[in-house]
Coordinates of C-alpha atoms in Angstrom, one line a residue:
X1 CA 353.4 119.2 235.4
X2 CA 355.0 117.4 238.5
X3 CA 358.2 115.9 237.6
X4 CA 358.9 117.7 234.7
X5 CA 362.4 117.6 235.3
X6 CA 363.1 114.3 236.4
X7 CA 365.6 112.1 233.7
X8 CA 362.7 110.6 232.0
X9 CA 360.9 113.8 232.5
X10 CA 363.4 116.4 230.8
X11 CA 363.8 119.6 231.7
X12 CA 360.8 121.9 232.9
X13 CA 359.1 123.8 229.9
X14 CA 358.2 127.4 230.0
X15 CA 354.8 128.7 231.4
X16 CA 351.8 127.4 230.4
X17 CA 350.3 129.5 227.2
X18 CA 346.6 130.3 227.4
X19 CA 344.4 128.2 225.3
X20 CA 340.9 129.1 223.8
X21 CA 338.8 126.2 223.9
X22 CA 336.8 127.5 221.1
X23 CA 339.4 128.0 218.6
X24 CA 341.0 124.6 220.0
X25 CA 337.4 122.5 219.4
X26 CA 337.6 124.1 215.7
X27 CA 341.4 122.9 215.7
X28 CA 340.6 119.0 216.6
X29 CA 337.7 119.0 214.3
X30 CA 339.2 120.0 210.9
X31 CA 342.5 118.4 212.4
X32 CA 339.4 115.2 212.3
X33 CA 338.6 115.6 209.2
X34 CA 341.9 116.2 207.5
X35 CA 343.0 119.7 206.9
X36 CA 345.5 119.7 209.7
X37 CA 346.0 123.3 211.9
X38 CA 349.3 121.5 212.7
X39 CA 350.1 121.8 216.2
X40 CA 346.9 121.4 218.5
X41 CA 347.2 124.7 220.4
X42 CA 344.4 126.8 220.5
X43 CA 345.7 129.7 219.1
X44 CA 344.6 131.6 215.8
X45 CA 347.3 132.0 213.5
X46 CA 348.3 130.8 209.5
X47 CA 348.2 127.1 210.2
X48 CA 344.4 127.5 211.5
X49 CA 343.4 130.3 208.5
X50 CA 345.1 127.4 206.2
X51 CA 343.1 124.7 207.0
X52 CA 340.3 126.6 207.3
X53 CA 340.6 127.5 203.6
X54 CA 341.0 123.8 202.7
X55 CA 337.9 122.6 204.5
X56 CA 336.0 126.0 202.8
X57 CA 337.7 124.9 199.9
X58 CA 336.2 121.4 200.0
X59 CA 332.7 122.1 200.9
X60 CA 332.2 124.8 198.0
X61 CA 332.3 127.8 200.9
X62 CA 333.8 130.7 200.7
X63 CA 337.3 130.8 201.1
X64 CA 337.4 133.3 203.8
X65 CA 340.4 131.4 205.8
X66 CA 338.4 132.6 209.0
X67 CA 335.7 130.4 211.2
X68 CA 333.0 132.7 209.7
X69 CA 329.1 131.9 210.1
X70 CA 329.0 129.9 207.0
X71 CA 332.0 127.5 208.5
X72 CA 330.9 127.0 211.8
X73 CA 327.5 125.7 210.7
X74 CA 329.1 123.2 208.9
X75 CA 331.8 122.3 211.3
X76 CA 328.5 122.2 213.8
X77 CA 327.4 118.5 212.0
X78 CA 330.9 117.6 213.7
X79 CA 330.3 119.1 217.2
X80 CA 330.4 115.3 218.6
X81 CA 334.3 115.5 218.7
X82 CA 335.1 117.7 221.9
X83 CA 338.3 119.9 222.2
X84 CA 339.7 117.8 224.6
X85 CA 339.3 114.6 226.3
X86 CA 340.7 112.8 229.7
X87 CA 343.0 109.9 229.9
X88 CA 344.6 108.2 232.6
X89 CA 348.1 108.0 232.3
X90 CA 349.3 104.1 231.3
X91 CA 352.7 102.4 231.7
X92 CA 353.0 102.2 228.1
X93 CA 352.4 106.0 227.2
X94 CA 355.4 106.8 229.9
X95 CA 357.6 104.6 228.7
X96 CA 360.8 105.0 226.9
X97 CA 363.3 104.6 226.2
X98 CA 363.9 108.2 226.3
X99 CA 367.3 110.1 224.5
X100 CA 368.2 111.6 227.3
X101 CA 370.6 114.3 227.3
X102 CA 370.2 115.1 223.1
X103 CA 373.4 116.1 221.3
X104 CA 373.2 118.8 219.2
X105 CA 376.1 117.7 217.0
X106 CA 375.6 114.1 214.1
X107 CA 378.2 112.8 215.1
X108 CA 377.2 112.6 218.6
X109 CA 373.7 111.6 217.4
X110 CA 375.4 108.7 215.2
X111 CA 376.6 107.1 218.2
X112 CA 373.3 106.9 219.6
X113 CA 370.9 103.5 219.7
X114 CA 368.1 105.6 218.3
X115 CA 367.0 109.5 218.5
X116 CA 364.2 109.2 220.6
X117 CA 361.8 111.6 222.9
X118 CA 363.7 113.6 224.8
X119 CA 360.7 113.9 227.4
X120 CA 357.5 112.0 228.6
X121 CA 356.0 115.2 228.4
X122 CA 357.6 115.6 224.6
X123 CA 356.5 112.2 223.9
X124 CA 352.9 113.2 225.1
X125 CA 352.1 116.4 223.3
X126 CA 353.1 114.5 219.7
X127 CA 351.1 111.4 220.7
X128 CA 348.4 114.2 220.7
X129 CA 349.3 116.7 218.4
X130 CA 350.5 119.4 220.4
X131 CA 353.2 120.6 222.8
X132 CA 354.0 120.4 226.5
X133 CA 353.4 123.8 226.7
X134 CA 349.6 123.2 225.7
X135 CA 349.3 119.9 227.9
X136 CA 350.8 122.5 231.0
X137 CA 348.0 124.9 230.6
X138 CA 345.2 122.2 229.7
X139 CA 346.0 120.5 233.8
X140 CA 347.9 121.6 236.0
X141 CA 351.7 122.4 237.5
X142 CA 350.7 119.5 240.1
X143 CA 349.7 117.3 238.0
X144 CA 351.9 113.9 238.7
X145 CA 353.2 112.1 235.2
X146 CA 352.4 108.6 237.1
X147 CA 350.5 105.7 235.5
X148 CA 346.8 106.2 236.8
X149 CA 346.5 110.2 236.8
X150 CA 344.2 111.4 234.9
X151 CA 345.3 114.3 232.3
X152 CA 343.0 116.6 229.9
X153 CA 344.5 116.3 226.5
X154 CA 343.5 117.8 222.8
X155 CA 341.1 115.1 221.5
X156 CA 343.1 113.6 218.9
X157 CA 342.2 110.5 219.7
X158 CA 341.4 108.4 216.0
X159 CA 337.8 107.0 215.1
X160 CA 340.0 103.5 214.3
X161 CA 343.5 102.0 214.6
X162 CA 342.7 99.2 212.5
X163 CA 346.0 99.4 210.4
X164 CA 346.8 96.9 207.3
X165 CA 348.5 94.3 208.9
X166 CA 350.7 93.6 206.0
X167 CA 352.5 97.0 207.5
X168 CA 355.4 96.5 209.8
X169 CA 354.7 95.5 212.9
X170 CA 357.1 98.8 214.5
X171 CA 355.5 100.9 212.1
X172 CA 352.1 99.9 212.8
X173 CA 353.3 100.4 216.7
X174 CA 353.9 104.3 215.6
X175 CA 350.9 105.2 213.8
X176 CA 349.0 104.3 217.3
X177 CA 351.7 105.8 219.4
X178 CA 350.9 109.2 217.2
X179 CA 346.6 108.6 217.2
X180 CA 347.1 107.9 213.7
X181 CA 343.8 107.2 212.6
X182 CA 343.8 103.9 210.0
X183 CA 340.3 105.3 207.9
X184 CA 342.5 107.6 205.6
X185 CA 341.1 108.8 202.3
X186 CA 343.3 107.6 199.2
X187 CA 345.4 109.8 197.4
X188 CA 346.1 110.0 193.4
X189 CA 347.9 113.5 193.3
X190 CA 349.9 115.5 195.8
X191 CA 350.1 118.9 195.0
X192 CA 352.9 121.5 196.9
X193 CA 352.1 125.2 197.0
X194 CA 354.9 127.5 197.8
X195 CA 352.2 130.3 198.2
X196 CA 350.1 129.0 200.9
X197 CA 353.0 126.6 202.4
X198 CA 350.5 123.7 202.4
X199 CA 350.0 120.4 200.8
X200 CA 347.0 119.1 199.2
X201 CA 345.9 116.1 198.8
X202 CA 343.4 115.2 196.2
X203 CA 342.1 112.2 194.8
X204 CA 341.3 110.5 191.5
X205 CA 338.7 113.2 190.7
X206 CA 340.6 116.1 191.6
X207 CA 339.0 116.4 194.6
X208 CA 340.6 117.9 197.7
X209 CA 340.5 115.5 200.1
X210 CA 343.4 116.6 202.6
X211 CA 346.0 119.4 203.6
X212 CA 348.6 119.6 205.8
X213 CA 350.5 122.5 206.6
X214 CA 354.2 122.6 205.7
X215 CA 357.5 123.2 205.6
X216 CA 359.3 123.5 202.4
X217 CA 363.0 124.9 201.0
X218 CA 364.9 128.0 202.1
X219 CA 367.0 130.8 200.0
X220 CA 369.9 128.2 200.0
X221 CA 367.8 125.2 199.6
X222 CA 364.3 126.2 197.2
X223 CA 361.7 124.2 196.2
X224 CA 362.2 121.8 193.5
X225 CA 359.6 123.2 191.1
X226 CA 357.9 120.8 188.6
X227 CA 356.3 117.5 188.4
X228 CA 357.6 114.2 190.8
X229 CA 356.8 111.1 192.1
X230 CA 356.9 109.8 195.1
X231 CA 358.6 106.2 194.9
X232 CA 357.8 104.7 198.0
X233 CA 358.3 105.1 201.9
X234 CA 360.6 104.0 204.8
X235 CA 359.1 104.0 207.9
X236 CA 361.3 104.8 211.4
X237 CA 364.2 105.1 209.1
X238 CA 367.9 106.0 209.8
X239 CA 369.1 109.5 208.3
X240 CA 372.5 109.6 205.5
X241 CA 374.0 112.7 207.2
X242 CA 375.9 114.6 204.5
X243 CA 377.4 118.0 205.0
X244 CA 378.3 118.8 201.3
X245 CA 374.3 118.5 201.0
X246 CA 373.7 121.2 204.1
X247 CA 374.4 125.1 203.9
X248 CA 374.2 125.2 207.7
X249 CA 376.8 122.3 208.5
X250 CA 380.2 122.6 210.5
X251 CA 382.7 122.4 208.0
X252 CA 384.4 119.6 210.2
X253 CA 381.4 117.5 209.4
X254 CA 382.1 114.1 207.9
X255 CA 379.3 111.5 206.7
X256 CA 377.4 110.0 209.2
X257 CA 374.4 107.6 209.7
X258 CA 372.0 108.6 212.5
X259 CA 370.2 106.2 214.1
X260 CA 366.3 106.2 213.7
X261 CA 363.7 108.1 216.0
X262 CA 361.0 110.6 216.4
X263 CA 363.6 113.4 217.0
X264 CA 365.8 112.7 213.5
X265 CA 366.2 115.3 211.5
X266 CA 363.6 113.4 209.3
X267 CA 361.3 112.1 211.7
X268 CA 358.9 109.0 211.7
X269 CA 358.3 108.5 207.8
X270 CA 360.6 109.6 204.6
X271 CA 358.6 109.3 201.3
X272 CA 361.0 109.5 198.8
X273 CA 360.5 111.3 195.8
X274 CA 362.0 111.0 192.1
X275 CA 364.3 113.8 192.9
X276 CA 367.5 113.0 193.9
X277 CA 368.0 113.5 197.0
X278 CA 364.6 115.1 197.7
X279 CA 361.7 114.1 200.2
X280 CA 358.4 114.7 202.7
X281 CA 359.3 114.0 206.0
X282 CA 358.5 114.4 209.7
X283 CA 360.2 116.6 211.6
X284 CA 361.4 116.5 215.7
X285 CA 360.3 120.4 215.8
X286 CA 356.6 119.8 215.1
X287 CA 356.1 123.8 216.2
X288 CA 358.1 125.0 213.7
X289 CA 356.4 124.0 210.9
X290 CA 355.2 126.4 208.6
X291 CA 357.6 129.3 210.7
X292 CA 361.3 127.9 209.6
X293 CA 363.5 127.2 206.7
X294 CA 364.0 123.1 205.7
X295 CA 367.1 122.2 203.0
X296 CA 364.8 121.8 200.0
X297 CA 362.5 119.2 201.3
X298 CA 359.0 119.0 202.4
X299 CA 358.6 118.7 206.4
X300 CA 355.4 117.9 208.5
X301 CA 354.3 117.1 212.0
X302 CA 355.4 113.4 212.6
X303 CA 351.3 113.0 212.9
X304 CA 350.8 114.3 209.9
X305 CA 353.9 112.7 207.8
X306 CA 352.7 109.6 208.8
X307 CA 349.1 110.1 207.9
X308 CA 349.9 111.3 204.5
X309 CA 351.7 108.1 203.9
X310 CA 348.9 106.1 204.5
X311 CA 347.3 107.9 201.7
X312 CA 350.2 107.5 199.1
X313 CA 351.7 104.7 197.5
X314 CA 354.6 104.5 195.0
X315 CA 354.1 106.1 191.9
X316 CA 351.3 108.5 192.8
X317 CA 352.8 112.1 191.4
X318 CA 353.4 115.0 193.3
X319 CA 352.9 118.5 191.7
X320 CA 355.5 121.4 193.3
X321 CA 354.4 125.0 192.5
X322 CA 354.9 128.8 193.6

């Protein structure tokens, strides 16, 4: 897309992908309805079979993890929400501030104001849930990032934004800058499988009532098997860098705080569980989940981090199993 490499811009991304707008309407749907495909792409793959098998899962059908006959007649009552949907471009959706060149290295990050989008178009493609890969081959390499142009994007857009004002106001500003939609069901257990890499919500009846792909542990780093709770969340917050806690870290490494952002290492939300040290998180590699190792916590999309903690609250347990 035109300017693609301008400063607020970034760099140009690689060609466009090809998208199927079947699989993609099938995406937004269940992506709708709550069992997230994870990135908005188009593409078949694990993180569409997934959530498949939680909506299957959910409507008693079989659990086939494949858009089958049975599944498409009952994603059919949903056929209102389109695959995609064009917006003009605002002010407000362009603007930054924008991080700008990105170090690599903490203690570069530390010095930072914040750790923010490196790109309008990275800014874009998580506002709705996909990549600037997929927004390049849903318009066109002409297509000017200037307020007034109109731009097809994956319908994420949310049935409400109503959000409990008693939220802050910052946080509040983020759950509409992602489509966060404010009609979340209300969780009473969260349950981890290592197996399928997802996490299920359910509620008071055991009921499954969400699922989100994600990202959890490593050789170095497992997952904490057993029985937690999550204690509460911090929205937007800033990240305790500590290399004697990372595998992967330069041994020249010394504690740092980074500043707050969409690209942290922990994204827009940290729930914080009763394991020390332990948490779900968003991530600023939204592609990655479900395809890379984390350091023992659980990572999602921003999107979906931030929806899952509108269905939490402190105290509600969360159930970690192979």
């Amino acid at each position: 897309m035109a300017g693609a490499a301008s400063a607020q811009t970034g760099t140009p991304v690689r060609a466009p992908v090809t998208v199927d707008r079947s699989v993609l309407h099938v995406q937004v749907i269940l992506d709708h309805l709550g069992f997230s495909p994870g990135v908005l792409d188009g593409r078949e793959g694990k993180s569409l079979a997934a959530a498949l098998k939680g909506f299957q899962e959910q409507r008693g059908l079989p659990e086939t993890g494949k858009a089958d006959a049975a599944t498409l007649r009952a994603l059919y009552l949903y056929r209102q929400m389109r695959p995609t949907t064009v917006i003009a471009l605002t002010p407000e959706m362009l603007a930054g501030p924008y991080t700008n060149p990105f170090p690599r290295d903490a203690p570069e990050q530390a010095k930072l104001p914040m750790l923010g989008y490196k790109t309008v178009m990275e800014k874009l493609g998580e506002m709705f849930h996909t990549t600037p890969a997929v927004l390049m081959a849903l318009n066109s390499p002409q297509t000017k990032l200037t307020a007034g142009t109109k731009v097809v994007f994956p319908n994420a857009l949310p049935d409400a934004a109503n959000y409990d004002p008693k939220l802050p106001e910052d946080w509040r500003a983020t759950l509409a800058s992602l489509n966060v939609g404010s009609n979340q069901p209300q969780g009473a257990k969260v349950v981890v499988d290592k197996s399928d890499e997802v996490l299920r919500v359910l509620d008071k009846d055991g009921k499954l009532v969400a699922q989100f792909m994600a990202t959890m542990g490593s050789q170095y780093d497992p997952l904490p098997i057993g029985s937690w709770t999550i204690k509460g969340a911090a929205y937007n917050p800033p990240f305790h860098y500590n290399p004697k806690l990372f595998w992967d870290a330069d041994n020249s490494d010394k504690k740092a705080l980074l500043p707050p952002g969409p690209n942290g290492p922990v994204g827009v939300v940290w729930l914080d569980l009763s394991k020390p040290h332990y948490g779900i998180h968003g991530t600023p590699n939204p592609e990655t989940i479900g395809r890379a190792e984390s350091h023992g916590c659980i990572r999602l999309t921003n999107w979906d981090a931030a929806r899952l903690a509108l269905m939490v609250k402190p105290g509600t347990p969360a159930v970690f199993q192979n």
